């Protein structure tokens, strides 16, 4: 998994928003991955990638976590959430069908 963000040039604290967005997304996805490994053994049994619906749900939840954290940061520092504007790209991949 990975994430990268680029701050909006017009946003005063976009560098902070970018950092928070990446850290929050990776933290959330890491927790999901750990849960699936420990509780369900999902990654070991997976024979195919997530369905489009599953992927959309996962990324929607990730974005919601990021938005909540950006709102929290803005509220705690007395500035607008728009001051943290950034573009966030997130990805996950699953290696399937590898043989020696």
mmCIF file of C-alpha atoms in Angstrom:
data_model
loop_
_atom_site.group_PDB
_atom_site.id
_atom_site.type_symbol
_atom_site.label_atom_id
_atom_site.label_comp_id
_atom_site.label_asym_id
_atom_site.label_seq_id
_atom_site.Cartn_x
_atom_site.Cartn_y
_atom_site.Cartn_z
ATOM 1 C CA UNK A 1 0.000 0.000 0.000
ATOM 2 C CA UNK A 2 1.074 3.539 -0.454
ATOM 3 C CA UNK A 3 -0.127 7.114 -0.408
ATOM 4 C CA UNK A 4 1.091 10.425 -1.715
ATOM 5 C CA UNK A 5 -0.413 13.891 -1.355
ATOM 6 C CA UNK A 6 0.233 17.272 -2.899
ATOM 7 C CA UNK A 7 -0.889 20.425 -1.165
ATOM 8 C CA UNK A 8 -3.098 22.900 -2.970
ATOM 9 C CA UNK A 9 -1.022 25.977 -3.787
ATOM 10 C CA UNK A 10 -3.803 28.315 -2.701
ATOM 11 C CA UNK A 11 -4.242 26.676 0.727
ATOM 12 C CA UNK A 12 -2.303 28.290 3.568
ATOM 13 C CA UNK A 13 -1.525 25.049 5.425
ATOM 14 C CA UNK A 14 -1.669 22.586 2.544
ATOM 15 C CA UNK A 15 1.707 21.158 3.540
ATOM 16 C CA UNK A 16 0.190 20.166 6.878
ATOM 17 C CA UNK A 17 -2.943 18.819 5.199
ATOM 18 C CA UNK A 18 -0.840 16.705 2.846
ATOM 19 C CA UNK A 19 1.135 15.201 5.692
ATOM 20 C CA UNK A 20 -1.995 14.455 7.730
ATOM 21 C CA UNK A 21 -3.773 12.947 4.718
ATOM 22 C CA UNK A 22 -0.941 10.519 3.944
ATOM 23 C CA UNK A 23 -0.339 9.547 7.573
ATOM 24 C CA UNK A 24 -4.042 9.025 8.284
ATOM 25 C CA UNK A 25 -4.681 6.999 5.128
ATOM 26 C CA UNK A 26 -1.702 4.710 5.711
ATOM 27 C CA UNK A 27 -2.525 4.277 9.388
ATOM 28 C CA UNK A 28 -6.138 3.347 8.606
ATOM 29 C CA UNK A 29 -5.240 0.946 5.790
ATOM 30 C CA UNK A 30 -2.541 -0.671 7.930
ATOM 31 C CA UNK A 31 -5.095 -1.322 10.663
ATOM 32 C CA UNK A 32 -7.488 -2.858 8.142
ATOM 33 C CA UNK A 33 -4.721 -5.036 6.714
ATOM 34 C CA UNK A 34 -3.638 -6.196 10.180
ATOM 35 C CA UNK A 35 -7.238 -6.978 11.115
ATOM 36 C CA UNK A 36 -7.766 -9.059 7.984
ATOM 37 C CA UNK A 37 -4.518 -10.944 8.524
ATOM 38 C CA UNK A 38 -5.138 -11.738 12.193
ATOM 39 C CA UNK A 39 -8.891 -12.209 12.329
ATOM 40 C CA UNK A 40 -9.820 -13.636 8.978
ATOM 41 C CA UNK A 41 -6.597 -14.753 7.322
ATOM 42 C CA UNK A 42 -7.906 -12.880 4.295
ATOM 43 C CA UNK A 43 -4.618 -12.143 2.596
ATOM 44 C CA UNK A 44 -3.405 -15.734 2.882
ATOM 45 C CA UNK A 45 -6.613 -17.153 1.366
ATOM 46 C CA UNK A 46 -7.179 -14.468 -1.223
ATOM 47 C CA UNK A 47 -7.268 -15.919 -4.698
ATOM 48 C CA UNK A 48 -8.424 -12.759 -6.408
ATOM 49 C CA UNK A 49 -8.308 -9.015 -5.952
ATOM 50 C CA UNK A 50 -11.000 -7.090 -4.130
ATOM 51 C CA UNK A 51 -14.133 -6.569 -6.154
ATOM 52 C CA UNK A 52 -14.830 -3.081 -7.435
ATOM 53 C CA UNK A 53 -17.546 -2.665 -4.797
ATOM 54 C CA UNK A 54 -15.233 -3.819 -1.986
ATOM 55 C CA UNK A 55 -12.453 -1.520 -3.179
ATOM 56 C CA UNK A 56 -14.806 1.469 -3.401
ATOM 57 C CA UNK A 57 -16.058 0.840 0.140
ATOM 58 C CA UNK A 58 -12.530 0.500 1.489
ATOM 59 C CA UNK A 59 -11.321 3.695 -0.151
ATOM 60 C CA UNK A 60 -14.483 5.617 0.816
ATOM 61 C CA UNK A 61 -13.897 4.676 4.458
ATOM 62 C CA UNK A 62 -10.262 5.709 4.116
ATOM 63 C CA UNK A 63 -11.225 9.106 2.692
ATOM 64 C CA UNK A 64 -13.769 9.593 5.480
ATOM 65 C CA UNK A 65 -11.036 8.933 8.059
ATOM 66 C CA UNK A 66 -8.782 11.479 6.348
ATOM 67 C CA UNK A 67 -11.531 14.107 6.204
ATOM 68 C CA UNK A 68 -12.350 13.593 9.885
ATOM 69 C CA UNK A 69 -8.693 14.028 10.837
ATOM 70 C CA UNK A 70 -8.339 17.167 8.691
ATOM 71 C CA UNK A 71 -11.460 18.643 10.322
ATOM 72 C CA UNK A 72 -10.067 17.790 13.748
ATOM 73 C CA UNK A 73 -6.736 19.456 12.925
ATOM 74 C CA UNK A 74 -8.491 22.573 11.639
ATOM 75 C CA UNK A 75 -10.751 22.818 14.694
ATOM 76 C CA UNK A 76 -7.868 22.328 17.133
ATOM 77 C CA UNK A 77 -5.793 25.028 15.456
ATOM 78 C CA UNK A 78 -8.546 27.552 14.760
ATOM 79 C CA UNK A 79 -8.353 27.590 10.989
ATOM 80 C CA UNK A 80 -10.530 26.429 8.131
ATOM 81 C CA UNK A 81 -10.381 22.888 6.809
ATOM 82 C CA UNK A 82 -9.975 24.497 3.367
ATOM 83 C CA UNK A 83 -6.594 25.782 4.599
ATOM 84 C CA UNK A 84 -5.474 22.115 4.606
ATOM 85 C CA UNK A 85 -6.569 21.385 1.021
ATOM 86 C CA UNK A 86 -4.591 18.737 -0.832
ATOM 87 C CA UNK A 87 -4.854 16.010 -3.431
ATOM 88 C CA UNK A 88 -4.458 12.480 -2.064
ATOM 89 C CA UNK A 89 -3.629 9.335 -4.042
ATOM 90 C CA UNK A 90 -3.863 5.994 -2.238
ATOM 91 C CA UNK A 91 -3.240 2.483 -3.507
ATOM 92 C CA UNK A 92 -3.149 -1.100 -2.287
ATOM 93 C CA UNK A 93 -2.036 -4.144 -4.156
ATOM 94 C CA UNK A 94 -2.216 -7.878 -3.625
ATOM 95 C CA UNK A 95 0.228 -10.284 -5.212
ATOM 96 C CA UNK A 96 -1.677 -13.197 -6.691
ATOM 97 C CA UNK A 97 -0.624 -16.299 -8.524
ATOM 98 C CA UNK A 98 3.104 -15.988 -8.026
ATOM 99 C CA UNK A 99 5.135 -19.096 -8.624
ATOM 100 C CA UNK A 100 8.829 -19.846 -8.602
#
